[in-house]
Amino acid sequence: MKIARFSRIGFILAAAGSAVGLGNIWKFPYITGENGGGAFVLIYLCTITFIGLSLFIAEVLLGKAARNDVVSSFETLAPKNGHLWKYAGFMIFTGVLILSFYTIVIGWILKYIVVSFTALPTSIKDAGDAFGTMVSTETLTQFIFFTIAFFITIFIVKKGIKKGIEKVNLILMPLLIFILLGLFLYSTTLAGFSQAISFLFVPDWSKVTDTTVLKAVGHAFFTLSLGMGTIMTYAASLPNHTNILKASISVAVIDTAIALIAGVVIFSFLFNAGAQPAAGPGLVFISLPPVFASFGVLGNVFSVTFFVALAFAGITSAVSIVEPTVLYMTSRFNVSRTKALFILGSVAYICGSMALLSNIKEFASYVTFGGKGFFNILDFASSSIMLPLGGIIIAIFVGFVMPKERVYKLLKDYMNDTVFNIWYFLIKFITPIAVLMVMINKIFF
Ligand code: PHE
């Protein structure tokens, strides 16, 4: 099967669109808040540079070398035992799990876009109550917005790499950057701006605990969409002469810059209102609306703009979560994209519905297993087990299974020998060990 090719900028925007998601704008600020700010940011920057980037290069290399779906890529690139290595392609199914809860969160964001047109809650308590009530009691509303988010994602993927994914990213990514830069420029005029800068960039080492480093590693590759074949799948459509190193660095830089800009914007607004940085996962849903409310009508404009940007970021990531499985099904079983999406979509929609119900009081007991709600199970199983496992397998495959000369040949045009040797050392030893540490820490502690 012939795989469509991105344009050069199309690949970078699509890969950046995948990387920049809820992880950057929703998750990065709150985990930074919980882990003491500057010191966490510094550790995160190091892990992106040394672990995330090397794994990213590895995925691009595999995708470009095989130009195939993830399962077939492992099968054909393994020098021997391809029939066994194809099972490494299991990692694409992580996408079904992530999609299920990711679209629920995008649904919340869509609801908040609508809410932004009405009177916003004026206190943190009211905002917390509103968010809590929505998540734990408003079944129908959540289903409506979850379903909308779900179908937007499926619809874009159905249109394919060129007409769907590339086109949407070409429009939404520049818009997202434009909105965030606008909010950023405004935030520089706020009194909270300098406090936000020192919170994010002046490290306070006393706040660093033993799990801070591990959290940073885990987030580094969640935010770069690593460990489930997304980047491999997009790289299968990489134009021939794209410089793998430069493209990978560009995506990592865009991803990191957006996380930092989102952090500065959110903390400037928060400190301006005297709110607390360590508000946890509800940070953007609970802490921001009252801050926006204090700006009057202008606050409604900020609120709509902010949540629209967040929805764009989420949708461009959601499509990248679906594509690896769709490519696998269409290329291995010769089914149409529509049929593949119907099968995959049905499974993810059922999982998503169970996850949604697990947050609702009356239904929670039916979808709670081993004391954990299904929503949390999906989140935990994917980010703490499946993605890290996928990351380790990719690192081992590139570092130990593929012959070094083959890997060298694929990269030599884009980096000199010193850079290659550093990268090879990182992918062979540092990445698998660091990721293993993250997994053990997350599962047992
Ligand atoms: N990188 C996305 C984010 O930061 C999440 C994601 C994970 C997307 C894995 C694709 C694959 O939100």
CSV table of C-alpha atoms and ligand atoms in Angstrom, one decimal:
chain,number,residue,atom,x,y,z
A,1,MET,CA,0.0,0.0,0.0
A,2,LYS,CA,1.3,3.4,-0.9
A,3,ILE,CA,1.5,5.8,2.0
A,4,ALA,CA,0.7,9.5,1.4
A,5,ARG,CA,3.5,12.0,2.0
A,6,PHE,CA,3.4,15.1,4.1
A,7,SER,CA,4.9,18.3,2.8
A,8,ARG,CA,8.0,19.2,4.8
A,9,ILE,CA,6.3,21.9,6.9
A,10,GLY,CA,3.2,19.6,7.0
A,11,PHE,CA,5.2,16.9,8.8
A,12,ILE,CA,6.7,19.4,11.3
A,13,LEU,CA,3.3,21.0,12.0
A,14,ALA,CA,1.5,17.6,12.3
A,15,ALA,CA,4.2,16.2,14.6
A,16,ALA,CA,4.2,19.4,16.7
A,17,GLY,CA,0.4,19.3,16.6
A,18,SER,CA,0.5,15.8,18.1
A,19,ALA,CA,3.1,16.7,20.7
A,20,VAL,CA,1.4,20.0,21.7
A,21,GLY,CA,-1.7,18.9,23.5
A,22,LEU,CA,-3.5,18.8,26.8
A,23,GLY,CA,-0.1,17.6,28.2
A,24,ASN,CA,1.4,21.1,27.5
A,25,ILE,CA,-1.4,23.5,28.4
A,26,TRP,CA,-3.4,21.6,31.0
A,27,LYS,CA,-0.9,19.1,32.6
A,28,PHE,CA,2.5,20.9,32.4
A,29,PRO,CA,1.4,24.0,34.4
A,30,TYR,CA,-0.3,21.9,37.2
A,31,ILE,CA,2.5,19.5,37.7
A,32,THR,CA,5.0,22.3,37.6
A,33,GLY,CA,2.8,24.0,40.3
A,34,GLU,CA,2.8,20.8,42.4
A,35,ASN,CA,6.5,20.3,42.1
A,36,GLY,CA,7.8,23.6,43.1
A,37,GLY,CA,8.2,25.5,39.8
A,38,GLY,CA,11.7,26.4,38.6
A,39,ALA,CA,13.7,23.4,39.7
A,40,PHE,CA,11.1,21.1,38.1
A,41,VAL,CA,11.2,23.1,34.9
A,42,LEU,CA,15.0,22.8,34.7
A,43,ILE,CA,14.9,19.0,35.3
A,44,TYR,CA,12.1,18.7,32.7
A,45,LEU,CA,14.2,20.7,30.1
A,46,CYS,CA,17.1,18.3,30.7
A,47,THR,CA,14.9,15.2,30.3
A,48,ILE,CA,13.4,16.6,27.1
A,49,THR,CA,16.9,17.2,25.7
A,50,PHE,CA,18.6,14.0,26.6
A,51,ILE,CA,15.8,11.4,26.8
A,52,GLY,CA,12.8,12.7,24.9
A,53,LEU,CA,14.7,14.0,21.9
A,54,SER,CA,16.7,10.8,21.5
A,55,LEU,CA,13.6,8.6,21.5
A,56,PHE,CA,11.9,11.0,19.2
A,57,ILE,CA,14.8,10.7,16.7
A,58,ALA,CA,14.6,6.9,17.0
A,59,GLU,CA,10.9,6.9,16.2
A,60,VAL,CA,11.3,9.2,13.2
A,61,LEU,CA,14.2,7.0,12.0
A,62,LEU,CA,12.1,3.8,12.2
A,63,GLY,CA,9.1,5.3,10.5
A,64,LYS,CA,11.2,6.7,7.7
A,65,ALA,CA,13.2,3.5,7.2
A,66,ALA,CA,10.2,1.3,7.0
A,67,ARG,CA,7.5,3.6,5.5
A,68,ASN,CA,4.9,1.2,6.8
A,69,ASP,CA,2.4,0.7,9.7
A,70,VAL,CA,4.0,0.2,13.1
A,71,VAL,CA,3.5,-3.6,13.2
A,72,SER,CA,4.9,-4.1,9.7
A,73,SER,CA,7.8,-1.7,10.5
A,74,PHE,CA,9.1,-3.8,13.4
A,75,GLU,CA,8.5,-7.0,11.3
A,76,THR,CA,10.5,-5.8,8.3
A,77,LEU,CA,13.3,-3.8,10.1
A,78,ALA,CA,14.2,-6.7,12.5
A,79,PRO,CA,17.2,-8.4,11.0
A,80,LYS,CA,15.8,-11.7,12.3
A,81,ASN,CA,12.7,-13.0,14.1
A,82,GLY,CA,10.5,-10.4,12.4
A,83,HIS,CA,7.5,-12.7,13.1
A,84,LEU,CA,8.2,-12.2,16.8
A,85,TRP,CA,9.2,-8.5,16.7
A,86,LYS,CA,5.9,-7.6,15.0
A,87,TYR,CA,4.3,-8.0,18.4
A,88,ALA,CA,6.2,-4.9,19.5
A,89,GLY,CA,3.6,-3.2,17.4
A,90,PHE,CA,1.1,-3.8,20.2
A,91,MET,CA,1.9,-0.3,21.3
A,92,ILE,CA,-0.5,1.2,18.8
A,93,PHE,CA,-3.4,-0.1,20.8
A,94,THR,CA,-2.4,2.2,23.6
A,95,GLY,CA,-4.1,4.8,21.4
A,96,VAL,CA,-7.5,3.3,22.0
A,97,LEU,CA,-7.1,3.7,25.7
A,98,ILE,CA,-5.7,7.2,25.5
A,99,LEU,CA,-8.4,8.3,23.0
A,100,SER,CA,-11.1,7.2,25.4
A,101,PHE,CA,-10.3,9.6,28.2
A,102,TYR,CA,-8.5,12.3,26.1
A,103,THR,CA,-11.8,13.0,24.2
A,104,ILE,CA,-13.7,13.3,27.6
A,105,VAL,CA,-11.3,16.0,28.7
A,106,ILE,CA,-11.6,17.7,25.2
A,107,GLY,CA,-15.4,17.5,25.9
A,108,TRP,CA,-14.9,19.4,29.2
A,109,ILE,CA,-13.0,22.0,27.3
A,110,LEU,CA,-15.8,22.4,24.7
A,111,LYS,CA,-18.3,22.8,27.5
A,112,TYR,CA,-16.0,25.5,29.0
A,113,ILE,CA,-16.0,27.3,25.7
A,114,VAL,CA,-19.8,27.5,25.9
A,115,VAL,CA,-19.6,28.5,29.6
A,116,SER,CA,-17.2,31.3,28.8
A,117,PHE,CA,-20.1,33.1,27.0
A,118,THR,CA,-22.0,33.2,30.3
A,119,ALA,CA,-21.3,34.7,33.7
A,120,LEU,CA,-18.1,33.1,35.0
A,121,PRO,CA,-17.7,32.0,38.6
A,122,THR,CA,-16.1,34.7,40.7
A,123,SER,CA,-14.5,32.6,43.5
A,124,ILE,CA,-12.3,29.6,43.5
A,125,LYS,CA,-14.9,27.8,45.6
A,126,ASP,CA,-17.7,28.4,43.1
A,127,ALA,CA,-15.5,27.4,40.2
A,128,GLY,CA,-14.5,24.2,42.1
A,129,ASP,CA,-18.1,23.4,42.8
A,130,ALA,CA,-19.1,24.0,39.1
A,131,PHE,CA,-16.3,21.8,37.8
A,132,GLY,CA,-17.0,19.1,40.4
A,133,THR,CA,-20.7,19.1,39.7
A,134,MET,CA,-20.1,18.8,36.0
A,135,VAL,CA,-17.8,15.9,36.3
A,136,SER,CA,-19.7,14.0,39.0
A,137,THR,CA,-23.4,14.7,38.1
A,138,GLU,CA,-23.9,16.1,34.6
A,139,THR,CA,-24.1,12.8,32.6
A,140,LEU,CA,-26.0,14.0,29.6
A,141,THR,CA,-24.0,17.2,29.1
A,142,GLN,CA,-20.7,15.4,29.4
A,143,PHE,CA,-21.9,12.7,26.9
A,144,ILE,CA,-23.0,15.4,24.4
A,145,PHE,CA,-19.6,17.2,24.5
A,146,PHE,CA,-17.6,13.9,24.6
A,147,THR,CA,-19.5,12.7,21.6
A,148,ILE,CA,-18.8,16.0,19.7
A,149,ALA,CA,-15.1,15.8,20.5
A,150,PHE,CA,-15.0,12.1,19.5
A,151,PHE,CA,-16.7,12.7,16.1
A,152,ILE,CA,-14.6,15.7,15.2
A,153,THR,CA,-11.5,13.6,15.8
A,154,ILE,CA,-12.8,10.6,13.8
A,155,PHE,CA,-14.0,12.9,11.0
A,156,ILE,CA,-10.6,14.5,10.5
A,157,VAL,CA,-8.8,11.1,10.6
A,158,LYS,CA,-11.2,9.7,8.0
A,159,LYS,CA,-10.1,12.4,5.5
A,160,GLY,CA,-6.6,11.0,5.6
A,161,ILE,CA,-3.1,12.2,6.1
A,162,LYS,CA,-3.1,15.0,3.4
A,163,LYS,CA,-6.7,16.3,3.3
A,164,GLY,CA,-7.5,15.7,7.0
A,165,ILE,CA,-4.5,15.6,9.3
A,166,GLU,CA,-2.1,17.9,7.4
A,167,LYS,CA,-4.8,20.4,6.5
A,168,VAL,CA,-6.2,20.7,10.0
A,169,ASN,CA,-2.7,21.1,11.5
A,170,LEU,CA,-1.8,23.8,8.9
A,171,ILE,CA,-4.8,25.8,10.1
A,172,LEU,CA,-5.0,25.0,13.8
A,173,MET,CA,-1.4,25.1,14.8
A,174,PRO,CA,-0.6,28.6,13.6
A,175,LEU,CA,-3.9,29.7,15.2
A,176,LEU,CA,-3.0,28.1,18.5
A,177,ILE,CA,0.4,29.8,18.5
A,178,PHE,CA,-1.2,33.1,17.6
A,179,ILE,CA,-3.8,32.9,20.4
A,180,LEU,CA,-1.1,31.8,22.9
A,181,LEU,CA,1.3,34.6,21.9
A,182,GLY,CA,-1.6,37.1,22.2
A,183,LEU,CA,-2.4,35.9,25.7
A,184,PHE,CA,1.4,35.9,26.4
A,185,LEU,CA,1.8,39.5,25.3
A,186,TYR,CA,-1.1,40.6,27.4
A,187,SER,CA,0.2,38.7,30.4
A,188,THR,CA,3.5,40.7,30.3
A,189,THR,CA,1.4,43.8,31.2
A,190,LEU,CA,0.1,42.1,34.4
A,191,ALA,CA,1.6,42.6,37.8
A,192,GLY,CA,1.7,38.8,38.2
A,193,PHE,CA,4.1,38.4,35.2
A,194,SER,CA,7.4,38.9,37.0
A,195,GLN,CA,6.3,36.6,39.8
A,196,ALA,CA,5.3,34.0,37.2
A,197,ILE,CA,8.8,34.3,35.6
A,198,SER,CA,10.6,33.8,38.8
A,199,PHE,CA,8.3,31.0,39.8
A,200,LEU,CA,9.0,29.2,36.6
A,201,PHE,CA,12.7,30.0,36.0
A,202,VAL,CA,14.3,30.5,39.4
A,203,PRO,CA,14.9,27.0,40.8
A,204,ASP,CA,14.1,26.4,44.4
A,205,TRP,CA,15.9,23.1,45.1
A,206,SER,CA,14.3,22.7,48.5
A,207,LYS,CA,11.0,21.8,46.7
A,208,VAL,CA,12.6,18.9,44.8
A,209,THR,CA,11.7,15.5,46.1
A,210,ASP,CA,13.0,12.1,44.9
A,211,THR,CA,10.0,11.6,42.6
A,212,THR,CA,10.4,15.0,40.9
A,213,VAL,CA,13.0,13.7,38.4
A,214,LEU,CA,10.9,10.7,37.6
A,215,LYS,CA,7.8,12.8,37.0
A,216,ALA,CA,9.8,15.0,34.7
A,217,VAL,CA,11.0,12.0,32.7
A,218,GLY,CA,7.4,10.6,32.4
A,219,HIS,CA,6.0,13.8,31.3
A,220,ALA,CA,8.8,14.4,28.8
A,221,PHE,CA,7.8,11.6,26.7
A,222,PHE,CA,4.0,11.8,27.2
A,223,THR,CA,4.3,15.4,25.9
A,224,LEU,CA,6.4,14.4,22.9
A,225,SER,CA,3.8,11.6,22.0
A,226,LEU,CA,6.4,8.9,22.4
A,227,GLY,CA,6.0,5.2,23.0
A,228,MET,CA,2.9,4.3,21.0
A,229,GLY,CA,4.0,4.6,17.4
A,230,THR,CA,2.4,8.0,16.7
A,231,ILE,CA,5.7,9.6,15.7
A,232,MET,CA,6.7,6.4,13.8
A,233,THR,CA,3.4,6.5,11.9
A,234,TYR,CA,3.7,10.2,11.0
A,235,ALA,CA,7.4,9.7,10.0
A,236,ALA,CA,6.2,6.9,7.6
A,237,SER,CA,4.8,9.9,5.6
A,238,LEU,CA,8.0,12.0,5.9
A,239,PRO,CA,9.1,13.6,2.7
A,240,ASN,CA,12.3,12.0,1.3
A,241,HIS,CA,14.9,14.6,2.0
A,242,THR,CA,13.7,15.9,5.3
A,243,ASN,CA,16.6,16.3,7.8
A,244,ILE,CA,15.6,14.0,10.7
A,245,LEU,CA,17.7,15.7,13.3
A,246,LYS,CA,16.5,19.2,12.4
A,247,ALA,CA,12.8,18.1,12.2
A,248,SER,CA,13.0,16.4,15.6
A,249,ILE,CA,14.7,19.3,17.2
A,250,SER,CA,12.1,21.7,15.7
A,251,VAL,CA,9.2,19.7,17.2
A,252,ALA,CA,10.9,19.4,20.6
A,253,VAL,CA,11.6,23.1,20.6
A,254,ILE,CA,8.0,24.0,19.6
A,255,ASP,CA,6.5,21.6,22.1
A,256,THR,CA,8.7,23.0,24.9
A,257,ALA,CA,8.2,26.6,24.0
A,258,ILE,CA,4.4,26.2,24.0
A,259,ALA,CA,4.5,24.5,27.4
A,260,LEU,CA,6.6,27.3,28.8
A,261,ILE,CA,4.5,30.0,27.2
A,262,ALA,CA,1.3,28.4,28.5
A,263,GLY,CA,3.0,28.2,31.9
A,264,VAL,CA,3.9,31.9,31.9
A,265,VAL,CA,0.4,32.9,30.8
A,266,ILE,CA,-1.4,30.7,33.4
A,267,PHE,CA,0.8,31.7,36.3
A,268,SER,CA,0.7,35.4,35.4
A,269,PHE,CA,-3.1,35.4,35.5
A,270,LEU,CA,-3.0,33.3,38.7
A,271,PHE,CA,-0.5,35.3,40.7
A,272,ASN,CA,-2.2,38.5,39.5
A,273,ALA,CA,-5.3,37.2,41.3
A,274,GLY,CA,-3.4,36.0,44.3
A,275,ALA,CA,-4.4,32.4,43.6
A,276,GLN,CA,-2.3,29.3,44.5
A,277,PRO,CA,-0.1,27.5,41.9
A,278,ALA,CA,-0.5,24.0,43.3
A,279,ALA,CA,-4.2,23.5,42.5
A,280,GLY,CA,-3.7,20.1,40.8
A,281,PRO,CA,-5.5,18.8,37.7
A,282,GLY,CA,-8.4,21.3,38.1
A,283,LEU,CA,-5.9,24.2,37.6
A,284,VAL,CA,-7.2,25.5,34.3
A,285,PHE,CA,-10.8,24.6,34.9
A,286,ILE,CA,-11.1,25.8,38.5
A,287,SER,CA,-8.4,28.4,39.1
A,288,LEU,CA,-8.6,30.3,35.8
A,289,PRO,CA,-12.3,31.1,35.4
A,290,PRO,CA,-12.5,33.3,38.5
A,291,VAL,CA,-9.3,35.0,37.4
A,292,PHE,CA,-10.9,35.7,34.0
A,293,ALA,CA,-14.1,36.8,35.8
A,294,SER,CA,-12.2,39.6,37.5
A,295,PHE,CA,-11.6,41.2,34.1
A,296,GLY,CA,-15.3,41.7,33.4
A,297,VAL,CA,-16.4,41.3,29.8
A,298,LEU,CA,-12.8,41.2,28.6
A,299,GLY,CA,-12.4,38.2,30.9
A,300,ASN,CA,-15.1,36.4,28.8
A,301,VAL,CA,-13.1,37.1,25.7
A,302,PHE,CA,-9.9,35.7,27.4
A,303,SER,CA,-11.8,32.7,28.6
A,304,VAL,CA,-13.3,31.8,25.1
A,305,THR,CA,-9.9,32.4,23.5
A,306,PHE,CA,-8.0,30.3,26.0
A,307,PHE,CA,-10.4,27.3,25.9
A,308,VAL,CA,-10.5,27.4,22.1
A,309,ALA,CA,-6.7,27.2,22.0
A,310,LEU,CA,-6.8,24.3,24.4
A,311,ALA,CA,-9.4,22.5,22.3
A,312,PHE,CA,-7.3,23.0,19.1
A,313,ALA,CA,-4.3,21.6,20.9
A,314,GLY,CA,-6.3,18.6,22.1
A,315,ILE,CA,-7.8,17.8,18.8
A,316,THR,CA,-4.6,17.8,16.8
A,317,SER,CA,-3.2,15.4,19.4
A,318,ALA,CA,-6.3,13.2,19.4
A,319,VAL,CA,-6.1,12.6,15.6
A,320,SER,CA,-2.5,11.5,16.1
A,321,ILE,CA,-3.6,9.0,18.7
A,322,VAL,CA,-6.0,7.4,16.3
A,323,GLU,CA,-3.9,7.3,13.1
A,324,PRO,CA,-1.4,4.5,14.0
A,325,THR,CA,-4.2,2.0,14.5
A,326,VAL,CA,-6.0,3.2,11.3
A,327,LEU,CA,-2.9,2.8,9.2
A,328,TYR,CA,-2.3,-0.7,10.7
A,329,MET,CA,-5.8,-1.8,9.9
A,330,THR,CA,-6.0,-0.4,6.4
A,331,SER,CA,-2.5,-1.6,5.4
A,332,ARG,CA,-2.6,-5.1,7.0
A,333,PHE,CA,-6.2,-6.1,6.5
A,334,ASN,CA,-7.0,-4.1,3.4
A,335,VAL,CA,-10.1,-2.5,5.0
A,336,SER,CA,-11.3,1.1,4.2
A,337,ARG,CA,-10.5,4.0,6.6
A,338,THR,CA,-14.2,4.2,7.3
A,339,LYS,CA,-14.4,0.6,8.3
A,340,ALA,CA,-11.2,0.8,10.4
A,341,LEU,CA,-12.5,3.9,12.1
A,342,PHE,CA,-15.8,2.3,12.8
A,343,ILE,CA,-14.3,-0.7,14.5
A,344,LEU,CA,-11.7,1.3,16.5
A,345,GLY,CA,-14.1,4.1,17.2
A,346,SER,CA,-16.7,1.7,18.6
A,347,VAL,CA,-14.3,0.2,21.0
A,348,ALA,CA,-12.9,3.6,22.1
A,349,TYR,CA,-16.4,5.0,22.4
A,350,ILE,CA,-17.5,2.2,24.7
A,351,CYS,CA,-14.4,2.5,26.8
A,352,GLY,CA,-14.8,6.3,26.9
A,353,SER,CA,-18.5,6.0,28.0
A,354,MET,CA,-17.4,3.6,30.8
A,355,ALA,CA,-14.7,6.1,31.8
A,356,LEU,CA,-17.2,9.0,31.8
A,357,LEU,CA,-19.7,7.0,33.9
A,358,SER,CA,-17.0,6.1,36.4
A,359,ASN,CA,-16.8,9.8,37.5
A,360,ILE,CA,-20.6,10.0,38.0
A,361,LYS,CA,-21.8,9.2,41.5
A,362,GLU,CA,-24.7,6.8,40.7
A,363,PHE,CA,-22.8,4.8,38.2
A,364,ALA,CA,-19.3,4.8,39.7
A,365,SER,CA,-19.6,1.5,41.5
A,366,TYR,CA,-20.4,-0.4,38.3
A,367,VAL,CA,-17.2,0.8,36.5
A,368,THR,CA,-14.8,0.8,39.4
A,369,PHE,CA,-12.3,-2.1,39.5
A,370,GLY,CA,-9.9,-2.8,42.4
A,371,GLY,CA,-10.9,0.5,44.0
A,372,LYS,CA,-10.0,2.6,40.9
A,373,GLY,CA,-12.5,4.3,38.6
A,374,PHE,CA,-12.3,3.3,34.9
A,375,PHE,CA,-11.2,6.8,33.9
A,376,ASN,CA,-8.2,6.6,36.3
A,377,ILE,CA,-7.5,3.1,35.2
A,378,LEU,CA,-7.3,4.1,31.5
A,379,ASP,CA,-5.1,7.1,32.4
A,380,PHE,CA,-2.8,5.0,34.6
A,381,ALA,CA,-2.6,2.0,32.3
A,382,SER,CA,-1.7,4.1,29.3
A,383,SER,CA,0.6,6.8,30.7
A,384,SER,CA,2.3,4.7,33.4
A,385,ILE,CA,2.5,1.3,31.9
A,386,MET,CA,1.9,1.2,28.1
A,387,LEU,CA,3.7,4.3,26.9
A,388,PRO,CA,6.9,3.7,29.0
A,389,LEU,CA,6.9,0.1,27.9
A,390,GLY,CA,6.6,1.2,24.2
A,391,GLY,CA,9.5,3.7,24.8
A,392,ILE,CA,11.8,1.0,26.2
A,393,ILE,CA,11.0,-1.4,23.4
A,394,ILE,CA,11.8,1.3,20.8
A,395,ALA,CA,15.0,2.2,22.5
A,396,ILE,CA,16.1,-1.5,22.7
A,397,PHE,CA,15.1,-2.2,19.1
A,398,VAL,CA,17.1,0.7,17.8
A,399,GLY,CA,20.0,0.3,20.2
A,400,PHE,CA,20.4,-3.5,20.3
A,401,VAL,CA,18.3,-5.2,17.6
A,402,MET,CA,19.0,-3.2,14.5
A,403,PRO,CA,22.7,-3.4,13.3
A,404,LYS,CA,24.6,-0.3,14.3
A,405,GLU,CA,25.8,0.2,10.7
A,406,ARG,CA,22.2,0.3,9.4
A,407,VAL,CA,21.2,2.9,12.0
A,408,TYR,CA,24.4,4.9,11.3
A,409,LYS,CA,23.6,4.8,7.5
A,410,LEU,CA,20.1,6.2,8.2
A,411,LEU,CA,21.4,9.1,10.2
A,412,LYS,CA,24.8,9.9,8.9
A,413,ASP,CA,23.6,12.6,6.5
A,414,TYR,CA,22.0,14.6,9.3
A,415,MET,CA,24.6,14.5,12.1
A,416,ASN,CA,28.4,14.2,12.5
A,417,ASP,CA,30.0,11.2,14.2
A,418,THR,CA,30.3,12.8,17.6
A,419,VAL,CA,26.6,13.7,17.7
A,420,PHE,CA,25.7,10.2,16.4
A,421,ASN,CA,27.8,8.6,19.1
A,422,ILE,CA,26.2,10.7,21.9
A,423,TRP,CA,22.8,9.9,20.5
A,424,TYR,CA,23.6,6.2,20.2
A,425,PHE,CA,24.8,6.0,23.8
A,426,LEU,CA,21.7,7.8,25.0
A,427,ILE,CA,19.3,5.5,23.1
A,428,LYS,CA,21.2,2.4,24.1
A,429,PHE,CA,21.7,2.9,27.8
A,430,ILE,CA,20.3,6.1,29.3
A,431,THR,CA,16.8,6.1,27.8
A,432,PRO,CA,15.8,2.5,28.6
A,433,ILE,CA,17.2,2.7,32.1
A,434,ALA,CA,15.6,6.1,32.9
A,435,VAL,CA,12.3,5.0,31.5
A,436,LEU,CA,12.4,1.8,33.5
A,437,MET,CA,13.0,3.8,36.6
A,438,VAL,CA,9.9,5.9,35.8
A,439,MET,CA,7.7,2.8,35.4
A,440,ILE,CA,8.9,1.1,38.6
A,441,ASN,CA,8.4,4.3,40.5
A,442,LYS,CA,4.9,5.0,39.1
A,443,ILE,CA,3.7,1.4,39.5
A,444,PHE,CA,5.0,0.7,43.0
A,445,PHE,CA,5.2,4.1,44.8
B,1,PHE,N1,1.5,14.6,23.4
B,1,PHE,C1,0.1,14.7,23.7
B,1,PHE,C2,-0.1,15.8,24.8
B,1,PHE,O1,0.9,16.4,25.2
B,1,PHE,C3,-0.4,13.4,24.1
B,1,PHE,C4,-0.2,12.2,23.3
B,1,PHE,C5,0.4,11.1,23.8
B,1,PHE,C6,-0.4,12.3,21.9
B,1,PHE,C7,0.7,10.0,23.0
B,1,PHE,C8,-0.1,11.2,21.1
B,1,PHE,C9,0.5,10.1,21.6
B,1,PHE,O2,-1.2,16.0,25.2
